mmCIF file of C-alpha atoms and ligand atoms in Angstrom:
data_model
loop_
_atom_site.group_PDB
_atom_site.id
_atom_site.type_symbol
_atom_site.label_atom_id
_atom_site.label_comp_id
_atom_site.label_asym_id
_atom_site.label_seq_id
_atom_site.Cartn_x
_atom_site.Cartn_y
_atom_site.Cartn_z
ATOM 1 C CA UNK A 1 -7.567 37.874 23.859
ATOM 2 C CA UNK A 2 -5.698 40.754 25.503
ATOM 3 C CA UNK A 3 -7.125 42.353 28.639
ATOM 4 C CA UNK A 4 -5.172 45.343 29.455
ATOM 5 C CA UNK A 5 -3.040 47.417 27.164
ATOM 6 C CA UNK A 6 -0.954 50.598 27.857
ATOM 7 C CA UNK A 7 -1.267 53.948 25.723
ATOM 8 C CA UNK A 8 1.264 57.268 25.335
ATOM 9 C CA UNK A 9 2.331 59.740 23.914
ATOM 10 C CA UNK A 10 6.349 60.241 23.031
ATOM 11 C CA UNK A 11 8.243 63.103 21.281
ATOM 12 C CA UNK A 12 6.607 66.528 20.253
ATOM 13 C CA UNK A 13 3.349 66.884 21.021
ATOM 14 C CA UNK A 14 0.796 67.676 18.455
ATOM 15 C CA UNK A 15 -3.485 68.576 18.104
ATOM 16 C CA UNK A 16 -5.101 65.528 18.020
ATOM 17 C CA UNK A 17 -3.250 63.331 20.179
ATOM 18 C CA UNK A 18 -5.796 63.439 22.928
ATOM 19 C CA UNK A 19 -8.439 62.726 20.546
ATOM 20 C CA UNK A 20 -6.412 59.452 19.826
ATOM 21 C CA UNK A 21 -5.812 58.672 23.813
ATOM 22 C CA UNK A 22 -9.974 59.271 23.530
ATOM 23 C CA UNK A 23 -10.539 56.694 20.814
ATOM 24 C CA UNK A 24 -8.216 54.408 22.245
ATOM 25 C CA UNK A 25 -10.021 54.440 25.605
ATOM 26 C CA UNK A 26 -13.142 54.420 24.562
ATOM 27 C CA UNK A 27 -12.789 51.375 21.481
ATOM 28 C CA UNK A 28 -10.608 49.175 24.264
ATOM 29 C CA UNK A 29 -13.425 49.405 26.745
ATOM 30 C CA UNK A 30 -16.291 48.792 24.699
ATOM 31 C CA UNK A 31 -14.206 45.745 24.394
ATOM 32 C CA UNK A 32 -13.709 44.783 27.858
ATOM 33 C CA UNK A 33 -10.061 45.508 27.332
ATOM 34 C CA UNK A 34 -9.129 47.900 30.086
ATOM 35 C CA UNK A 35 -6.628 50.808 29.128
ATOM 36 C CA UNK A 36 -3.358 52.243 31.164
ATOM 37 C CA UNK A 37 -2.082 55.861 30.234
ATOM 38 C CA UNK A 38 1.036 55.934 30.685
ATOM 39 C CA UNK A 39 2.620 59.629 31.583
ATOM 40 C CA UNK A 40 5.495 61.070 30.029
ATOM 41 C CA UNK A 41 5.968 58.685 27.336
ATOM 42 C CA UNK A 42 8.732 55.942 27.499
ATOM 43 C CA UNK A 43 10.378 58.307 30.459
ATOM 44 C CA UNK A 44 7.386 57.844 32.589
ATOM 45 C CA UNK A 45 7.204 54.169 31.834
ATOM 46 C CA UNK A 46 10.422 53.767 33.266
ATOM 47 C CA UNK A 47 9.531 54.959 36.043
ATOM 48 C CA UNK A 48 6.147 53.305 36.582
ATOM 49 C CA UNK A 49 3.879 56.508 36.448
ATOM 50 C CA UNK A 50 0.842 55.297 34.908
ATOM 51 C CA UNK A 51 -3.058 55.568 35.985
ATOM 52 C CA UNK A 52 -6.164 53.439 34.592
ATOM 53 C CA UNK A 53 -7.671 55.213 32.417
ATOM 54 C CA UNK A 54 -12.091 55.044 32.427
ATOM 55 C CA UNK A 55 -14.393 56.258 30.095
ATOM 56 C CA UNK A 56 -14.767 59.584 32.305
ATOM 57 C CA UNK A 57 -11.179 60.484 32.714
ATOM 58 C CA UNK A 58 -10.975 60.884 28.638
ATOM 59 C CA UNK A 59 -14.199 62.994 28.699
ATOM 60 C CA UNK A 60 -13.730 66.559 27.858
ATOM 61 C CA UNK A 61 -10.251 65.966 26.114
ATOM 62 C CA UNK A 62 -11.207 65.542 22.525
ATOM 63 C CA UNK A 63 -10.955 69.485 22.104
ATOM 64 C CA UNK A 64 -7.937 70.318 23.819
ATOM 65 C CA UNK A 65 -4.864 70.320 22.165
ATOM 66 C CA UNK A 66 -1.602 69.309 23.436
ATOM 67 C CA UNK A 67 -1.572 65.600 25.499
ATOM 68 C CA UNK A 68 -3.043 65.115 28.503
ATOM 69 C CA UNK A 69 -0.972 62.283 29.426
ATOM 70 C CA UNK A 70 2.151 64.638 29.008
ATOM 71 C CA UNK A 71 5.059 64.004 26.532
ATOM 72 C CA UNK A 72 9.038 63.365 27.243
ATOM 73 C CA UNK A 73 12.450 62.196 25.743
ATOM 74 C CA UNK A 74 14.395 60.062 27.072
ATOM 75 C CA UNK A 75 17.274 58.798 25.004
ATOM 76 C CA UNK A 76 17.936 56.295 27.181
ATOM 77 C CA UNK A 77 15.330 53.972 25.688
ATOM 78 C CA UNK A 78 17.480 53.064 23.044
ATOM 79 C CA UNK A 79 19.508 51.080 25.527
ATOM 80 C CA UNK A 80 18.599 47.523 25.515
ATOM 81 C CA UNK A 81 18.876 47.034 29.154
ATOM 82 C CA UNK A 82 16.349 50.308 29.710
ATOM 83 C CA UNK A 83 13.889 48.358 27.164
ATOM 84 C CA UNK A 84 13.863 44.795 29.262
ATOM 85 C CA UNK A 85 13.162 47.089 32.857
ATOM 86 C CA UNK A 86 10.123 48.801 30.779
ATOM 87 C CA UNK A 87 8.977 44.952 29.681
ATOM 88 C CA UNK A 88 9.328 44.039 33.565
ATOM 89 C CA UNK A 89 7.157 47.264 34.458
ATOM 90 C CA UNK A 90 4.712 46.659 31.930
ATOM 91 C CA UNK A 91 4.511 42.729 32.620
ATOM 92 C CA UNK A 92 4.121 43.990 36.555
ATOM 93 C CA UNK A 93 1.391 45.894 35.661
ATOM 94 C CA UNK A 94 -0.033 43.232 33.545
ATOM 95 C CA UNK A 95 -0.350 45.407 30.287
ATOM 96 C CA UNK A 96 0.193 42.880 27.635
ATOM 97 C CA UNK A 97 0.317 45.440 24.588
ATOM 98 C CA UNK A 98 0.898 49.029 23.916
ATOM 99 C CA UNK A 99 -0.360 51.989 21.536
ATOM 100 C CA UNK A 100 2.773 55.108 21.427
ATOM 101 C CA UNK A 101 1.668 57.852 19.833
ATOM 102 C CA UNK A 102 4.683 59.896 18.175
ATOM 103 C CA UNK A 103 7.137 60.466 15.541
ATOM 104 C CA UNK A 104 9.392 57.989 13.832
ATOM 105 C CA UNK A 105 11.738 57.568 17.069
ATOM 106 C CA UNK A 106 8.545 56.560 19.091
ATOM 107 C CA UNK A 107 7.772 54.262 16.454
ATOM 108 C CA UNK A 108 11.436 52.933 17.316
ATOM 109 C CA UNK A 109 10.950 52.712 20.692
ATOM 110 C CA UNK A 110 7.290 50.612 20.016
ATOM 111 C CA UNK A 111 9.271 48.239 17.380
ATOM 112 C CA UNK A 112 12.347 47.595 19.870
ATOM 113 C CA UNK A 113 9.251 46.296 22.620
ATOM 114 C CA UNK A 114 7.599 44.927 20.032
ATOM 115 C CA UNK A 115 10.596 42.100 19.497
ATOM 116 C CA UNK A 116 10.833 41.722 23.324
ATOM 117 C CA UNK A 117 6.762 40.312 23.485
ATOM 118 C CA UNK A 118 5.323 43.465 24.135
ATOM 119 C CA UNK A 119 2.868 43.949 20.919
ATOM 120 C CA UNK A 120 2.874 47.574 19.800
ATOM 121 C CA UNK A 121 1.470 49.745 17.370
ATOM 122 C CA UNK A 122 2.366 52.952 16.481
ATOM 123 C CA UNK A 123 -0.002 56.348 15.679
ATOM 124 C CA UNK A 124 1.272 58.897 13.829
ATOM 125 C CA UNK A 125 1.261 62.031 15.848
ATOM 126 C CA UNK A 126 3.675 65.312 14.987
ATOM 127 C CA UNK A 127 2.808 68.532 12.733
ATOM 128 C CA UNK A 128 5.601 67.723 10.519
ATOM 129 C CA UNK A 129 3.675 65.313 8.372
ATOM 130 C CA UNK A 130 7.266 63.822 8.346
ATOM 131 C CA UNK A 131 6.041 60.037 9.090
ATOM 132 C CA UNK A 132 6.765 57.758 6.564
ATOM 133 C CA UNK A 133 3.674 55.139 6.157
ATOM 134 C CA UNK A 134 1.355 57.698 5.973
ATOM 135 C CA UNK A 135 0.050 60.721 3.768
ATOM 136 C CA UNK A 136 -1.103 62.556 6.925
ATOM 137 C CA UNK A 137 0.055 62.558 10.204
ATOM 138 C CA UNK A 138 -2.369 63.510 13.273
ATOM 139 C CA UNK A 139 -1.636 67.541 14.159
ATOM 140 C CA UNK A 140 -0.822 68.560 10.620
ATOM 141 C CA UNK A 141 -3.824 69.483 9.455
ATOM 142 C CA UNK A 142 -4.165 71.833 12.980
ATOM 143 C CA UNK A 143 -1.131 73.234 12.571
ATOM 144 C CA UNK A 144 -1.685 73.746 8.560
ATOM 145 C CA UNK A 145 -4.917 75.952 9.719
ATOM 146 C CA UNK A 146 -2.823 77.750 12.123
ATOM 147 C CA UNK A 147 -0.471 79.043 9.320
ATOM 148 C CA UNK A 148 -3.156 79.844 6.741
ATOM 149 C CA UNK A 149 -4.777 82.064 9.302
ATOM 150 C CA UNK A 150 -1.768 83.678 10.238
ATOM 151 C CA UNK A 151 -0.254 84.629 6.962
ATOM 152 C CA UNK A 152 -3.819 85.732 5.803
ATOM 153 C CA UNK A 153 -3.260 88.185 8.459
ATOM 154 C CA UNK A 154 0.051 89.100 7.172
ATOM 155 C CA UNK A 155 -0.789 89.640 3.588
ATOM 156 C CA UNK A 156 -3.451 92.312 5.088
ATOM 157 C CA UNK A 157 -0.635 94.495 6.264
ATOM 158 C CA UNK A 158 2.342 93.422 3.639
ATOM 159 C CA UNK A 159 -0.391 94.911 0.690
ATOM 160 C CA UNK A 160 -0.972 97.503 2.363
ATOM 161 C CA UNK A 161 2.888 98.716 2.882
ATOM 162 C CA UNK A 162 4.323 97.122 -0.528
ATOM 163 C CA UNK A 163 5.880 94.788 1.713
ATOM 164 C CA UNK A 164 7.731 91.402 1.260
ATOM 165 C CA UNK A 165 6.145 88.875 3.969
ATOM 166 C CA UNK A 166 8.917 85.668 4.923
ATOM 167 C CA UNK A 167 7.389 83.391 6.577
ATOM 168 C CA UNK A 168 8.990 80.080 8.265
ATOM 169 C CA UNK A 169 6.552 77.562 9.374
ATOM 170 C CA UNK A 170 7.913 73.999 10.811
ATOM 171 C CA UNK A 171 8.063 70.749 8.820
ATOM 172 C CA UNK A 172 11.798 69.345 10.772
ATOM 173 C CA UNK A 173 12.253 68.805 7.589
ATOM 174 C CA UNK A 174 9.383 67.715 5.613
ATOM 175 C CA UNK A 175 7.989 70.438 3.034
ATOM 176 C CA UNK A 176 4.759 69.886 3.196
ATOM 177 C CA UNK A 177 3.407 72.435 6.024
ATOM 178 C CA UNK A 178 5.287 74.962 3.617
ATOM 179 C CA UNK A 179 4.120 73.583 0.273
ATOM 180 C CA UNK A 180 0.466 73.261 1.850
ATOM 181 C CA UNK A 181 0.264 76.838 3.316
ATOM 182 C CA UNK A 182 1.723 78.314 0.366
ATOM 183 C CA UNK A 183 -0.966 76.723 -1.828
ATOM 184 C CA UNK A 184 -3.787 78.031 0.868
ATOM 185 C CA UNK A 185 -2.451 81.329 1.309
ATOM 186 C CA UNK A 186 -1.417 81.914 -2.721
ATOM 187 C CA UNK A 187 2.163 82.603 -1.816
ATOM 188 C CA UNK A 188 4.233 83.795 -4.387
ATOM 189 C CA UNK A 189 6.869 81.482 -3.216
ATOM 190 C CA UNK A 190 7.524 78.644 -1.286
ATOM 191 C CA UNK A 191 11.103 77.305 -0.126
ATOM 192 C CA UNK A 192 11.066 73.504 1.017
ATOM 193 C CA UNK A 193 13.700 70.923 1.378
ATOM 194 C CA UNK A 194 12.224 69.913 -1.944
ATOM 195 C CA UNK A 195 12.891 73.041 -3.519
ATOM 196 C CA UNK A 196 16.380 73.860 -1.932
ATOM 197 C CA UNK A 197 16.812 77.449 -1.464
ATOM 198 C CA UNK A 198 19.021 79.529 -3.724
ATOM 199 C CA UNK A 199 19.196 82.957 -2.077
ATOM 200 C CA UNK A 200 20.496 85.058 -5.642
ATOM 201 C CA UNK A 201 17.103 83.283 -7.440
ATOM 202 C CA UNK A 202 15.023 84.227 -4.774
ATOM 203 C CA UNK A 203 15.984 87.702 -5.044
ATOM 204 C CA UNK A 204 15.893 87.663 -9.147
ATOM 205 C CA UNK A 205 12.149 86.281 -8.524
ATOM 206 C CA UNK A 206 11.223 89.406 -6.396
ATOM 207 C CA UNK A 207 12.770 91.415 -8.910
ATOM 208 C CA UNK A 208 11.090 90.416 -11.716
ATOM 209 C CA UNK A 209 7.550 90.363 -9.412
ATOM 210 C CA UNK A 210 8.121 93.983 -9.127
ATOM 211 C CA UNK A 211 8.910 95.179 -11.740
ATOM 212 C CA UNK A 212 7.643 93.338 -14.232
ATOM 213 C CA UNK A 213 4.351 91.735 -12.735
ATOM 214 C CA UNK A 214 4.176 94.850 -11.075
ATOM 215 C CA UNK A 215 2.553 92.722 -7.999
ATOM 216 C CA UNK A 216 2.801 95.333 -4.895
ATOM 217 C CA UNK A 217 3.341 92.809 -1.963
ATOM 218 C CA UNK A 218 4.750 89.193 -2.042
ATOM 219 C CA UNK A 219 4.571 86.355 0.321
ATOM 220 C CA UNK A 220 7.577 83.754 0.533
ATOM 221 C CA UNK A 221 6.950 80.904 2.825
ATOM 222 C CA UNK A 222 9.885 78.788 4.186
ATOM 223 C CA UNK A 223 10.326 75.561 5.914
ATOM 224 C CA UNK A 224 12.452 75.503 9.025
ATOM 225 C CA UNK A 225 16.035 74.908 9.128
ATOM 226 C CA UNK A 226 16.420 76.194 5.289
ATOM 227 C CA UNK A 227 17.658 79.646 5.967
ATOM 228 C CA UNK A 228 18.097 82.127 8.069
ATOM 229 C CA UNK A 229 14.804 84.547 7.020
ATOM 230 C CA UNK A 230 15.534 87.720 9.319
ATOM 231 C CA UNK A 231 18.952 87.341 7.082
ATOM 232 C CA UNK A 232 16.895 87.140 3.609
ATOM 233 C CA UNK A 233 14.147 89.713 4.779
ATOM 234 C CA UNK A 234 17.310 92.242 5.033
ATOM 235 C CA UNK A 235 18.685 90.866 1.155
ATOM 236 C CA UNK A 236 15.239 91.810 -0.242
ATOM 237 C CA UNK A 237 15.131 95.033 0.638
ATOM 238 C CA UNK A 238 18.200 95.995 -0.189
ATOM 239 C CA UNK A 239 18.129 94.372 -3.596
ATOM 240 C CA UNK A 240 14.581 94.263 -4.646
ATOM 241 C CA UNK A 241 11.950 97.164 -4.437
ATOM 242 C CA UNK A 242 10.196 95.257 -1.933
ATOM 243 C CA UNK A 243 10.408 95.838 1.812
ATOM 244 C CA UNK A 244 11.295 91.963 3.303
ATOM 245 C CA UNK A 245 9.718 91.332 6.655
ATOM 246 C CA UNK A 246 10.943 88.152 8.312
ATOM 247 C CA UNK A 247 7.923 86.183 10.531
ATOM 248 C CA UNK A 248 8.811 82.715 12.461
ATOM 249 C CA UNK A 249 5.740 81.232 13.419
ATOM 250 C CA UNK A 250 6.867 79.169 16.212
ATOM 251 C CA UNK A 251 5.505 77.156 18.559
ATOM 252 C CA UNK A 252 1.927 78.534 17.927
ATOM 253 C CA UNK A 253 1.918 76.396 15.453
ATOM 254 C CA UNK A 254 2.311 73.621 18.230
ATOM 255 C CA UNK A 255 -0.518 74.417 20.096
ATOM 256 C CA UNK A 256 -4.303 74.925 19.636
ATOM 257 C CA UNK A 257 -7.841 72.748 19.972
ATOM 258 C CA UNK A 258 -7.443 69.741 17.333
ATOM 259 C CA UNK A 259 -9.097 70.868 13.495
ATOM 260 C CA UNK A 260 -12.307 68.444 12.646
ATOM 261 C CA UNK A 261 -9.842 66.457 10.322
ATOM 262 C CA UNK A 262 -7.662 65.580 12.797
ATOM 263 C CA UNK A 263 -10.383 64.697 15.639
ATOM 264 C CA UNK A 264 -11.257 62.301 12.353
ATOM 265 C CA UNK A 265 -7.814 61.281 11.836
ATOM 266 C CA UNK A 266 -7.435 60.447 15.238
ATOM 267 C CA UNK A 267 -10.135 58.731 16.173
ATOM 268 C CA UNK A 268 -10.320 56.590 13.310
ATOM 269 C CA UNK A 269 -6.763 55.825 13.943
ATOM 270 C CA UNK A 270 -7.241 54.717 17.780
ATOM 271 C CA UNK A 271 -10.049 52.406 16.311
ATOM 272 C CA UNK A 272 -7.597 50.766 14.059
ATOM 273 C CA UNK A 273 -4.535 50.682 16.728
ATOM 274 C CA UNK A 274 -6.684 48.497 19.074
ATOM 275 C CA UNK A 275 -8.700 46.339 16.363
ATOM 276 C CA UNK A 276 -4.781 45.703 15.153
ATOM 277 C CA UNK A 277 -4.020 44.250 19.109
ATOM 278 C CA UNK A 278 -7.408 42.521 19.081
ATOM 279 C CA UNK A 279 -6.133 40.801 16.538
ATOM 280 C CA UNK A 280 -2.855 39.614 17.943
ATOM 281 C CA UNK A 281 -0.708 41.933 15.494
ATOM 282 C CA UNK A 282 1.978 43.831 16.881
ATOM 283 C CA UNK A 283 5.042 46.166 14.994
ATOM 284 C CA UNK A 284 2.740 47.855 12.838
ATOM 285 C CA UNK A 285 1.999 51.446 12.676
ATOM 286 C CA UNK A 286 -1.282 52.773 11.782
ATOM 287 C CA UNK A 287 -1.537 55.511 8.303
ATOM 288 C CA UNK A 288 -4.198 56.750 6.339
ATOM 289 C CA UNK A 289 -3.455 55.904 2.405
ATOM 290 C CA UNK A 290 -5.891 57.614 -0.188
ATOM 291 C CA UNK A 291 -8.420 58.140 3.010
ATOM 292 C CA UNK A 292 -8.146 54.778 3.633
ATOM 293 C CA UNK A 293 -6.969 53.618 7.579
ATOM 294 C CA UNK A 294 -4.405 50.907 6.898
ATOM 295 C CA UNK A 295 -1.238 49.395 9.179
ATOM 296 C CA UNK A 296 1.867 48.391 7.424
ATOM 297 C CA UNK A 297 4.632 46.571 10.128
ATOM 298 C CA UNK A 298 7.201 49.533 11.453
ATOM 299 C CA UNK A 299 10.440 48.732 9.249
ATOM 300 C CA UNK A 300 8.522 48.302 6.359
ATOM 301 C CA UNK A 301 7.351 52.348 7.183
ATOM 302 C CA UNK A 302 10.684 53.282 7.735
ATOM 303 C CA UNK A 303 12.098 52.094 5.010
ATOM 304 C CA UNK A 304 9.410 53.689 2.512
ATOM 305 C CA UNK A 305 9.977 56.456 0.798
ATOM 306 C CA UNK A 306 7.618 59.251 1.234
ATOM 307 C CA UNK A 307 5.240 60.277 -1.076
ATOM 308 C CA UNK A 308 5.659 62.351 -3.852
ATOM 309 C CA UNK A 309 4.313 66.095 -3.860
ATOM 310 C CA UNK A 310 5.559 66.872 -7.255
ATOM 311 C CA UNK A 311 2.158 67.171 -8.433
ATOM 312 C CA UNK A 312 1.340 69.818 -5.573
ATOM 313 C CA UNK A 313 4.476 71.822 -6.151
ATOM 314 C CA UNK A 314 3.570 71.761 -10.152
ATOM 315 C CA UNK A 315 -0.090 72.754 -9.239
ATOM 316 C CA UNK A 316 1.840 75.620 -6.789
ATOM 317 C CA UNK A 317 3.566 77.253 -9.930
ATOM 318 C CA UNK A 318 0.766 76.443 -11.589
ATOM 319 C CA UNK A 319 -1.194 78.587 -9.313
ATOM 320 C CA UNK A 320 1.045 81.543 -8.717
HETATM 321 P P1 ATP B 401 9.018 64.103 16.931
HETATM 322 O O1 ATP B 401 9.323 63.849 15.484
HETATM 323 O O2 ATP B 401 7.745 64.802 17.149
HETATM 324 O O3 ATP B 401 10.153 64.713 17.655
HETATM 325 P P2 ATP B 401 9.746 61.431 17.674
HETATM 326 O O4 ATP B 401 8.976 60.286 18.202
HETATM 327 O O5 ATP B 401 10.441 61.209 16.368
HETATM 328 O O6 ATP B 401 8.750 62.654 17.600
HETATM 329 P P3 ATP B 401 12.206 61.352 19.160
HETATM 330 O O7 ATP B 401 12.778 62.284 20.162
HETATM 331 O O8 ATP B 401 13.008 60.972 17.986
HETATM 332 O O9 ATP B 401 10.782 61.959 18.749
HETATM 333 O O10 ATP B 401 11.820 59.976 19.902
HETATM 334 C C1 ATP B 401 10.994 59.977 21.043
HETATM 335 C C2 ATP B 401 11.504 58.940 21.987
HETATM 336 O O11 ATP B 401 11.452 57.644 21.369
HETATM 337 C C3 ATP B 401 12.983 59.103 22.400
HETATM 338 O O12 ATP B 401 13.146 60.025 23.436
HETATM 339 C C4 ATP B 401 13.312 57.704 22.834
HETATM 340 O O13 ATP B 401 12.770 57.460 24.126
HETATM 341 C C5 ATP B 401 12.518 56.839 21.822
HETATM 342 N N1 ATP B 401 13.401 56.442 20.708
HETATM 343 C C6 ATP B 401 13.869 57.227 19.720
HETATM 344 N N2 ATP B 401 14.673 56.541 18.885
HETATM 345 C C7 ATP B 401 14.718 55.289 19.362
HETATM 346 C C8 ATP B 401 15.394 54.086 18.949
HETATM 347 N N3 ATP B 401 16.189 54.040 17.866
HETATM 348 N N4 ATP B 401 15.205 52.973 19.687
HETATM 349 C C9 ATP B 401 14.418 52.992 20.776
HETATM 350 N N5 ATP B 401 13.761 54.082 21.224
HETATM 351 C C10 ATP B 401 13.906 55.220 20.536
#
């Protein structure tokens, strides 16, 4: 049975990863299987900066957001040579199997060790909700709360001032932090990768809103690297009666103590990660499917599509 394993955290952080370095901690030593955390992700296991981790040193982190064990990039790893010196570090330090906790290139990274002897399993851990294997990825519900509160604040003011609210929110993307905001927040629009964005049918939408719905604000949330919304905010109120205001969310949406779902979501996941390298299995990556925990192996994630929100985006118009 394995006796030491390593954990970290790779890529963007997100809420909830701590609560996953947490579970994995505490599930490894209740099973006499004692737990390295490795700093800086696959950059600070290059370079050997690691501490033993005890039940203590994970106390108090389950709230905070961010990752205490710090996050990096280092392209680098995908060098095969840079792999086989990590294996050597990890083998010196006697850590016979790993949990990264990341986006799909960490999952990469855990695969690539993962054929070199080094078992691995990969967590699911960005606000993107942009990880295939999956239906939601630890952060995104955080991050999801962090947007509903904030454009609830903005429709305050944009009713007040018959005022056009655009707001991007994140997704690298993935849709869903847009879709699922727009839903909580009763947007009057949402712009996704899986709507594509046509700027003259956005405007013709806010036209008819106005004058025919006669609705006196309007709320139009967009996912990142669509458009440029300081640009649109200026088209709408030019050419609609509406006056556009253009909002980027930002990094707030980053940040912030980890929402009750995703404490959930992570802890349950660190539970499965280290029953998975209990059991000898390695390669996989950890989801939750119809609120179920499962582990599918890596490629087989990767190669998936992901899955459908058609329903969600015909409930949206639904809605609106
Ligand atoms: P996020 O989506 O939050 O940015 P991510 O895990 O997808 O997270 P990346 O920057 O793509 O973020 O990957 C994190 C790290 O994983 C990289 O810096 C690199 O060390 C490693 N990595 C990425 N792709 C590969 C690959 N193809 N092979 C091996 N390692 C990889």
């Amino acid at each position: 049975m394995v006796k030491k394993i390593g954990v970290l955290t790779s890529g963007g952080d997100a809420p909830g990863m701590n609560a996953a370095i947490r579970a994995v901690t505490r599930v490894a030593l209740s099973n006499g299987i004692e737990v390295m955390g490795i700093h800086d992700g696959y950059k600070g296991l290059l370079e050997g900066n690691m501490e033993l981790l005890d039940r203590t040193r994970v106390s108090d982190i389950l709230a905070r957001g961010g990752t205490t064990l710090g996050s990096a990039r280092l392209p680098e790893f995908r060098e095969e040579d840079v792999q086989d010196t990590c294996v050597n570090i990890l083998r010196q330090n006697e850590i016979e199997a790993l949990v990264v906790i990341g986006g799909d290139g960490s999952y990469r990274g855990a695969q690539a060790l993962t054929k070199k002897g080094i078992n691995c399993i990969g967590l699911p851990g960005t606000i993107d909700n942009d990880i295939p294997g999956t239906d939601f990825t630890i952060g995104f519900d955080t991050a999801l709360n962090t947007c509903v509160e904030n454009v609830d604040k903005l429709r305050d003011t944009s009713s007040s001032h018959h005022r056009c609210s655009i707001v991007e929110v994140m997704g690298n993307h993935c849709g869903d932090l847009a879709l699922y905001t727009a839903i909580n927040c009763g947007a009057e629009m949402v712009i996704s990768p899986e709507t594509g964005y046509d700027e003259i049918e956005v405007l013709e939408r806010l036209h008819y809103l106005g004058e025919v719905v006669r609705k006196n604000h309007a709320i139009i949330i967009v996912s990142e690297k669509l458009c440029d919304v300081e640009a649109l905010a200026k088209k709408v109120s030019q050419n609609t009666g509406f006056s556009g205001r253009a909002t980027v969310l930002g990094h707030i949406q980053r940040g912030g103590s980890p929402s009750p779902t995703d404490r959930m979501l992570a802890s349950r996941m660190g539970e499965k990660a280290v029953d998975l390298l209990m059991e000898g299995i390695g390669g996989h990556c950890v989801g939750i499917i119809d609120n179920e925990i499962t582990s599918v192996p890596i490629d087989e994630a990767l190669e998936r599509p992901r899955k459908s929100r058609k329903k969600l985006y015909r409930l949206f118009e639904r809605l609106v």
